[in-house]
Amino acid sequence: MNETADQQLPTTPIDPAYASAQLARALRTRQAHPDSAARDRAQGRMRQWRQVLSGITDGGLAVGSRTPVAGLPVWATPEIVLGGFATGSAAAGGPLAPFEEEAARRAGVPATRAALFAHALTAEGLGTLGELLDSGRYEAVLPEETALLTVAWLLRAGDVETAAALVTELQPYAHLIRFLPRPADRPAAAPGAIHRRTVGEVAARLNAHRASPAIEAQREALAVWRPFEDELLAYWLRHPLGVAEAPHGGAPDRPTRATPAEDGRGDRPAAGAPDHRDEAADLLARYGELASSHPLCGRHRDPKANPAILRRAAEDRAAGRPVSPRLAGLVRHAVASMVAKRGLPGSPAHTALRRAQAHQAEAPSHHRIAALVADRLAGLDQRSGTADIESPVVPVTAVEAAATGLPAGTAVPARLRQAVGSSLSAPLDTLVERGLVPSAEVLATLVPQTVAETAAQRFTDPALRTLAAATYRAFRNRRSLLLLNLQRQVRVDELPWVRAVARHGTDRHAAERAREASGAALRRIAELAVSAFPGTLLPNPLVRELAQLARQADLTAPFVEELAADIFMGVFTPKFLDAAGTAAELLDGSPYARYYGIDCAAVRSLAVGPRPEGGTRRGGPSRGPGPTAAEAFGRTCAERARGETVARPGNWSRPAANGTVIEQAQILTTHNLAVLVRHVGIAPAPGWEALARACFVTVCRLVARVQGHPRPLGTVKDAAYAWRQMLFHLSLCPPGRQAAVVEWVASETARQPPHVADRLGPAVAGLRLVASGGGLGPDGTVPGTSARRFLGWSVDGHWMSRPREPPGRGAAVRRRAGMIPARRGGPRHAADGPSRRPDHRLGPVRAPSGARPADRTGAVGPGGHRPWRRRRTRFSAAPCRRSPRPGRTSAPRRRGRAARAWPVPLPAPPPRGAPARAARPWEGAALWPPAP
């Protein structure tokens, strides 16, 4: 579920199954997660979901309402969990925060919120609030924490009446909600400096680094156990098994390699001599000490490993026992294998290997370096970002080496440098350029800092400007609420203390400057989002910020949000129709309109047509005698999706069907791209052609992930969205460049891996057909070709996500029969045959000629065929139960997925002389591949 989407649900009782599933998930985390912090967080989620379930069952929560919690006003921030469910508590409620307890202690009042609220309205309390206003040394996590500061500013401005009205509205909730601001050591950061994370957050992440058990085990193996294995090997090379130790008085074991004594270069002592036994005992004692002090690595305890074999033989020698024949053979094999793999201990190759391994083991752990970097960040302002991200990541100095034990000159790993880089405080363009903003979703989290500054520029008083910016930033911490019947989320101008100062602290010139600044910020942010992430839909949080900037700039731009398919009601608000009319005016006759089959004239007439007074409203669809224009737009989307023309309560839970309708709305509206071009006037610096090419690169990257993906539909949808963005950018290119871009797309597709080119082939064929002046049919295909319209949603399985048939006997039979596509370049009949989807209603299944169906008992139905069964079925041409041997002509019975019964009867092969099938896109010279 997309919790940031417009929340639309039917007016039916809410099923608590979702909340129950989330509670069970939190319970599993609480019981099984190894991290204590994660278990504590899961405990908090369990409490929240219990509150949700209790409120749903006893009616205490009005799920779907803008005021879901009884007793809380619409402007109060509720505590919201995943999916937009309110828990029944206020986000600014709960136990007193530490700064509230400290404020109560300093003021000498009871530690209650009501007492703190009353004290803040006294002369002493107002004086403290005035000092905070002047210094700016406060912060607000929730918007309620700036309410009393607003009262203090109104009183200082002389507007006692408005201040009294605001206090009267806040007073009933003073015992429940926190209205006191949080004191801070430093004022807020300067305008224009944006950071993704604060220095304190980065330091906390660095301090949370822990040693990796796998890496520490590897370090132990290289530093401890590999040298000990060399000692064991050297011992058996020096003192191989001799005659005295040969079991049962047999022949002595042949040494693996001639020793100096055997070569006549020394006197070989008697096998199993006392000094040899003492040396073996010393090795075993050393092993016991190492095993007790180095428990991370467990390979040395594997009884089948070579070191364990040598160690067991050493135990027998140390005890004076004869070595068994089997163990003696294992010792010979272990010694030979170890010498063959790494060389003799002390040889140049062996010495170089151990030297390199020792160097790896001596490298400092990342968590130790992370702790050092966190100590360097401790001296910076923990509440904001930093403009200097190079000083904390310089190599380890000599002083630090003496204090921490890290080698001097050790470089900070790239992963830690990237973590520190996320605290860079710089303009938004710089952050995107340096790669610190990896996605449009992350960009949406940073934009409120810019919007807050532009919203505050309308005020001339610096204190009020700082207060307004802090209020807006805190308001954006509010999570989206699950709503019914097209109700909209609470806006910042609905807060009582924001309305109270709306008419204060501004003049005509300041308001004009604020409008110009908002318009400039809107264009800059929109161009940045479209240029940096051309193949991504604008996320809903970013759309809301763009809409806020448009309102501040007095622009009537119909920005639309992405709707959630699982809670879609089949009704659109009028702004969707306005956005579709804008797109129809911009894209009439373009490749975008031809590819998606858009009747731009009909959409424009629908957008500018009369709208009855009883039309679609925030409370739900109209109940007048005729449909409104917005309802007609919804029916148009449903007809284009070949779905239901009217959403009924019984089919709202069909996410796939709803998704096809929502996708058609996105196609008609271009999901805000046309609005940005027409109303905002964006002109991305890279140019539309570069953006179209970048979109296709994103398409190829996403389609490559489909191969082998267990759930590829989400990836296919993202690829279809990027394809749609590419078509929009392509349509804005000059006509002379459009054909060049299309040919480039075709050539790039040919260079992709086979599974990517096969999946993109139909879509590229459709694009080339549209670019040459043709068009696709209403169903997205063209008779006689394989060109297809690339959409993201499908109710019966997406053609791009169907796996390629693996090679095998069954695949070959079905390929020859025309049921599945031929291999690349191979023949295939024109008739595709019936569907390949298993369907037990298609009747009996007949075996190929010469074969009979057989089950585990060998029973055969009448006529040589049997009904479809949802179980594995095998075909055999003869009662052969073993693998083929020379002289046998039958194949073994096939087991598993590839040997299941065919779900549909095999079609008859085409008669001789029948016309060949139409060429596939990548086979026809007219469409594929592109001309050199």
mmCIF file of N, CA and C in Angstrom, residues 461-533:
data_model
loop_
_atom_site.group_PDB
_atom_site.id
_atom_site.type_symbol
_atom_site.label_atom_id
_atom_site.label_comp_id
_atom_site.label_asym_id
_atom_site.label_seq_id
_atom_site.Cartn_x
_atom_site.Cartn_y
_atom_site.Cartn_z
ATOM 1 N N ASP A 461 9.169 40.720 9.383
ATOM 2 C CA ASP A 461 9.797 40.591 10.696
ATOM 3 C C ASP A 461 10.687 39.345 10.713
ATOM 4 N N PRO A 462 11.969 39.477 11.064
ATOM 5 C CA PRO A 462 12.846 38.294 11.059
ATOM 6 C C PRO A 462 12.388 37.213 12.021
ATOM 7 N N ALA A 463 11.898 37.601 13.195
ATOM 8 C CA ALA A 463 11.454 36.601 14.157
ATOM 9 C C ALA A 463 10.262 35.810 13.618
ATOM 10 N N LEU A 464 9.324 36.513 13.000
ATOM 11 C CA LEU A 464 8.168 35.825 12.434
ATOM 12 C C LEU A 464 8.568 34.980 11.234
ATOM 13 N N ARG A 465 9.546 35.438 10.476
ATOM 14 C CA ARG A 465 10.006 34.654 9.341
ATOM 15 C C ARG A 465 10.625 33.337 9.810
ATOM 16 N N THR A 466 11.437 33.406 10.848
ATOM 17 C CA THR A 466 12.031 32.180 11.395
ATOM 18 C C THR A 466 10.962 31.261 11.962
ATOM 19 N N LEU A 467 9.963 31.845 12.627
ATOM 20 C CA LEU A 467 8.883 31.053 13.207
ATOM 21 C C LEU A 467 8.052 30.368 12.124
ATOM 22 N N ALA A 468 7.743 31.080 11.051
ATOM 23 C CA ALA A 468 6.948 30.494 9.974
ATOM 24 C C ALA A 468 7.698 29.356 9.299
ATOM 25 N N ALA A 469 9.001 29.519 9.088
ATOM 26 C CA ALA A 469 9.779 28.445 8.465
ATOM 27 C C ALA A 469 9.837 27.217 9.367
ATOM 28 N N ALA A 470 10.025 27.415 10.672
ATOM 29 C CA ALA A 470 10.054 26.282 11.596
ATOM 30 C C ALA A 470 8.711 25.569 11.642
ATOM 31 N N THR A 471 7.619 26.333 11.572
ATOM 32 C CA THR A 471 6.288 25.719 11.588
ATOM 33 C C THR A 471 6.075 24.864 10.352
ATOM 34 N N TYR A 472 6.466 25.358 9.194
ATOM 35 C CA TYR A 472 6.259 24.582 7.966
ATOM 36 C C TYR A 472 7.104 23.311 7.972
ATOM 37 N N ARG A 473 8.369 23.414 8.396
ATOM 38 C CA ARG A 473 9.209 22.216 8.438
ATOM 39 C C ARG A 473 8.630 21.185 9.399
ATOM 40 N N ALA A 474 8.146 21.623 10.518
ATOM 41 C CA ALA A 474 7.545 20.679 11.469
ATOM 42 C C ALA A 474 6.264 20.083 10.923
ATOM 43 N N PHE A 475 5.484 20.879 10.189
ATOM 44 C CA PHE A 475 4.234 20.355 9.642
ATOM 45 C C PHE A 475 4.508 19.244 8.634
ATOM 46 N N ARG A 476 5.582 19.322 7.904
ATOM 47 C CA ARG A 476 5.894 18.290 6.933
ATOM 48 C C ARG A 476 6.335 16.985 7.589
ATOM 49 N N ASN A 477 6.544 16.975 8.880
ATOM 50 C CA ASN A 477 6.793 15.713 9.584
ATOM 51 C C ASN A 477 5.505 14.946 9.839
ATOM 52 N N ARG A 478 4.388 15.574 9.550
ATOM 53 C CA ARG A 478 3.099 14.918 9.737
ATOM 54 C C ARG A 478 2.883 13.883 8.634
ATOM 55 N N ARG A 479 2.506 12.669 9.010
ATOM 56 C CA ARG A 479 2.296 11.592 8.059
ATOM 57 C C ARG A 479 0.892 11.676 7.457
ATOM 58 N N SER A 480 0.739 11.127 6.260
ATOM 59 C CA SER A 480 -0.543 11.144 5.570
ATOM 60 C C SER A 480 -1.533 10.238 6.290
ATOM 61 N N LEU A 481 -2.780 10.634 6.245
ATOM 62 C CA LEU A 481 -3.859 9.938 6.944
ATOM 63 C C LEU A 481 -4.708 9.183 5.939
ATOM 64 N N LEU A 482 -5.202 8.023 6.330
ATOM 65 C CA LEU A 482 -6.111 7.246 5.499
ATOM 66 C C LEU A 482 -7.466 7.931 5.467
ATOM 67 N N LEU A 483 -7.921 8.311 4.241
ATOM 68 C CA LEU A 483 -9.135 9.099 4.096
ATOM 69 C C LEU A 483 -10.116 8.414 3.152
ATOM 70 N N LEU A 484 -11.401 8.760 3.296
ATOM 71 C CA LEU A 484 -12.480 8.232 2.470
ATOM 72 C C LEU A 484 -13.048 9.324 1.584
ATOM 73 N N ASN A 485 -13.673 8.901 0.478
ATOM 74 C CA ASN A 485 -14.520 9.770 -0.331
ATOM 75 C C ASN A 485 -13.811 11.026 -0.806
ATOM 76 N N LEU A 486 -12.576 10.869 -1.281
ATOM 77 C CA LEU A 486 -11.843 11.966 -1.910
ATOM 78 C C LEU A 486 -11.572 13.133 -0.976
ATOM 79 N N GLN A 487 -11.588 12.904 0.322
ATOM 80 C CA GLN A 487 -11.224 13.975 1.241
ATOM 81 C C GLN A 487 -9.726 14.254 1.117
ATOM 82 N N ARG A 488 -9.346 15.473 1.334
ATOM 83 C CA ARG A 488 -7.939 15.848 1.186
ATOM 84 C C ARG A 488 -7.279 15.930 2.558
ATOM 85 N N GLN A 489 -5.962 15.827 2.523
ATOM 86 C CA GLN A 489 -5.179 15.909 3.745
ATOM 87 C C GLN A 489 -5.228 17.324 4.313
ATOM 88 N N VAL A 490 -4.961 17.421 5.588
ATOM 89 C CA VAL A 490 -4.920 18.720 6.251
ATOM 90 C C VAL A 490 -3.754 19.533 5.684
ATOM 91 N N ARG A 491 -4.006 20.805 5.425
ATOM 92 C CA ARG A 491 -2.978 21.696 4.911
ATOM 93 C C ARG A 491 -2.441 22.573 6.024
ATOM 94 N N VAL A 492 -1.274 23.156 5.753
ATOM 95 C CA VAL A 492 -0.623 23.953 6.783
ATOM 96 C C VAL A 492 -1.426 25.201 7.116
ATOM 97 N N ASP A 493 -2.165 25.752 6.143
ATOM 98 C CA ASP A 493 -2.933 26.959 6.431
ATOM 99 C C ASP A 493 -4.189 26.687 7.239
ATOM 100 N N GLU A 494 -4.459 25.423 7.594
ATOM 101 C CA GLU A 494 -5.572 25.098 8.472
ATOM 102 C C GLU A 494 -5.177 25.127 9.946
ATOM 103 N N LEU A 495 -3.913 25.278 10.238
ATOM 104 C CA LEU A 495 -3.491 25.378 11.633
ATOM 105 C C LEU A 495 -3.925 26.727 12.193
ATOM 106 N N PRO A 496 -4.525 26.764 13.371
ATOM 107 C CA PRO A 496 -5.032 28.048 13.905
ATOM 108 C C PRO A 496 -3.946 29.097 14.066
ATOM 109 N N TRP A 497 -2.760 28.698 14.502
ATOM 110 C CA TRP A 497 -1.701 29.697 14.722
ATOM 111 C C TRP A 497 -1.087 30.165 13.406
ATOM 112 N N VAL A 498 -1.209 29.395 12.342
ATOM 113 C CA VAL A 498 -0.778 29.866 11.029
ATOM 114 C C VAL A 498 -1.784 30.872 10.479
ATOM 115 N N ARG A 499 -3.069 30.595 10.644
ATOM 116 C CA ARG A 499 -4.082 31.551 10.202
ATOM 117 C C ARG A 499 -4.006 32.845 11.002
ATOM 118 N N ALA A 500 -3.599 32.740 12.266
ATOM 119 C CA ALA A 500 -3.591 33.938 13.116
ATOM 120 C C ALA A 500 -2.575 34.970 12.652
ATOM 121 N N VAL A 501 -1.460 34.526 12.068
ATOM 122 C CA VAL A 501 -0.421 35.469 11.643
ATOM 123 C C VAL A 501 -0.440 35.691 10.140
ATOM 124 N N ALA A 502 -1.440 35.145 9.446
ATOM 125 C CA ALA A 502 -1.455 35.269 7.987
ATOM 126 C C ALA A 502 -1.585 36.717 7.542
ATOM 127 N N ARG A 503 -2.256 37.558 8.353
ATOM 128 C CA ARG A 503 -2.463 38.959 7.961
ATOM 129 C C ARG A 503 -1.460 39.896 8.612
ATOM 130 N N HIS A 504 -0.449 39.355 9.250
ATOM 131 C CA HIS A 504 0.500 40.181 9.989
ATOM 132 C C HIS A 504 1.879 40.098 9.355
ATOM 133 N N GLY A 505 2.672 41.096 9.642
ATOM 134 C CA GLY A 505 4.094 41.070 9.316
ATOM 135 C C GLY A 505 4.409 41.049 7.838
ATOM 136 N N THR A 506 3.522 41.580 6.990
ATOM 137 C CA THR A 506 3.782 41.563 5.555
ATOM 138 C C THR A 506 3.292 42.859 4.940
ATOM 139 N N ASP A 507 3.751 43.136 3.744
ATOM 140 C CA ASP A 507 3.269 44.285 2.970
ATOM 141 C C ASP A 507 3.186 43.884 1.507
ATOM 142 N N ARG A 508 2.771 44.820 0.683
ATOM 143 C CA ARG A 508 2.546 44.493 -0.719
ATOM 144 C C ARG A 508 3.835 44.086 -1.413
ATOM 145 N N HIS A 509 4.916 44.794 -1.128
ATOM 146 C CA HIS A 509 6.183 44.486 -1.784
ATOM 147 C C HIS A 509 6.733 43.147 -1.310
ATOM 148 N N ALA A 510 6.605 42.859 -0.011
ATOM 149 C CA ALA A 510 7.083 41.575 0.500
ATOM 150 C C ALA A 510 6.279 40.420 -0.081
ATOM 151 N N ALA A 511 4.964 40.606 -0.217
ATOM 152 C CA ALA A 511 4.136 39.556 -0.801
ATOM 153 C C ALA A 511 4.500 39.315 -2.256
ATOM 154 N N GLU A 512 4.797 40.395 -2.980
ATOM 155 C CA GLU A 512 5.186 40.223 -4.378
ATOM 156 C C GLU A 512 6.523 39.508 -4.490
ATOM 157 N N ARG A 513 7.459 39.857 -3.615
ATOM 158 C CA ARG A 513 8.751 39.159 -3.629
ATOM 159 C C ARG A 513 8.577 37.691 -3.271
ATOM 160 N N ALA A 514 7.685 37.407 -2.354
ATOM 161 C CA ALA A 514 7.452 36.011 -1.972
ATOM 162 C C ALA A 514 6.844 35.223 -3.130
ATOM 163 N N ARG A 515 5.923 35.841 -3.875
ATOM 164 C CA ARG A 515 5.343 35.152 -5.030
ATOM 165 C C ARG A 515 6.405 34.868 -6.086
ATOM 166 N N GLU A 516 7.243 35.849 -6.358
ATOM 167 C CA GLU A 516 8.299 35.624 -7.341
ATOM 168 C C GLU A 516 9.278 34.550 -6.876
ATOM 169 N N ALA A 517 9.617 34.575 -5.592
ATOM 170 C CA ALA A 517 10.532 33.556 -5.080
ATOM 171 C C ALA A 517 9.905 32.162 -5.141
ATOM 172 N N SER A 518 8.613 32.062 -4.849
ATOM 173 C CA SER A 518 7.935 30.765 -4.915
ATOM 174 C C SER A 518 7.885 30.257 -6.351
ATOM 175 N N GLY A 519 7.593 31.151 -7.313
ATOM 176 C CA GLY A 519 7.582 30.717 -8.708
ATOM 177 C C GLY A 519 8.942 30.261 -9.185
ATOM 178 N N ALA A 520 9.985 31.000 -8.791
ATOM 179 C CA ALA A 520 11.337 30.602 -9.189
ATOM 180 C C ALA A 520 11.725 29.279 -8.555
ATOM 181 N N ALA A 521 11.380 29.103 -7.274
ATOM 182 C CA ALA A 521 11.686 27.834 -6.606
ATOM 183 C C ALA A 521 10.916 26.685 -7.239
ATOM 184 N N LEU A 522 9.669 26.933 -7.642
ATOM 185 C CA LEU A 522 8.873 25.898 -8.293
ATOM 186 C C LEU A 522 9.526 25.442 -9.592
ATOM 187 N N ARG A 523 9.951 26.374 -10.417
ATOM 188 C CA ARG A 523 10.605 25.997 -11.685
ATOM 189 C C ARG A 523 11.925 25.296 -11.429
ATOM 190 N N ARG A 524 12.690 25.818 -10.477
ATOM 191 C CA ARG A 524 14.003 25.213 -10.226
ATOM 192 C C ARG A 524 13.865 23.778 -9.707
ATOM 193 N N ILE A 525 12.962 23.547 -8.773
ATOM 194 C CA ILE A 525 12.802 22.202 -8.207
ATOM 195 C C ILE A 525 12.212 21.250 -9.235
ATOM 196 N N ALA A 526 11.235 21.736 -10.023
ATOM 197 C CA ALA A 526 10.635 20.870 -11.041
ATOM 198 C C ALA A 526 11.655 20.487 -12.104
ATOM 199 N N GLU A 527 12.447 21.430 -12.571
ATOM 200 C CA GLU A 527 13.474 21.110 -13.560
ATOM 201 C C GLU A 527 14.508 20.158 -12.990
ATOM 202 N N LEU A 528 14.846 20.342 -11.723
ATOM 203 C CA LEU A 528 15.819 19.453 -11.099
ATOM 204 C C LEU A 528 15.279 18.035 -11.005
ATOM 205 N N ALA A 529 14.018 17.887 -10.619
ATOM 206 C CA ALA A 529 13.436 16.550 -10.494
ATOM 207 C C ALA A 529 13.327 15.867 -11.845
ATOM 208 N N VAL A 530 12.894 16.604 -12.866
ATOM 209 C CA VAL A 530 12.731 16.002 -14.187
ATOM 210 C C VAL A 530 14.083 15.680 -14.807
ATOM 211 N N SER A 531 15.083 16.509 -14.579
ATOM 212 C CA SER A 531 16.393 16.285 -15.184
ATOM 213 C C SER A 531 17.171 15.185 -14.470
ATOM 214 N N ALA A 532 17.124 15.173 -13.148
ATOM 215 C CA ALA A 532 17.922 14.208 -12.397
ATOM 216 C C ALA A 532 17.313 12.818 -12.409
ATOM 217 N N PHE A 533 15.978 12.728 -12.459
ATOM 218 C CA PHE A 533 15.307 11.438 -12.413
ATOM 219 C C PHE A 533 14.260 11.385 -13.533
#
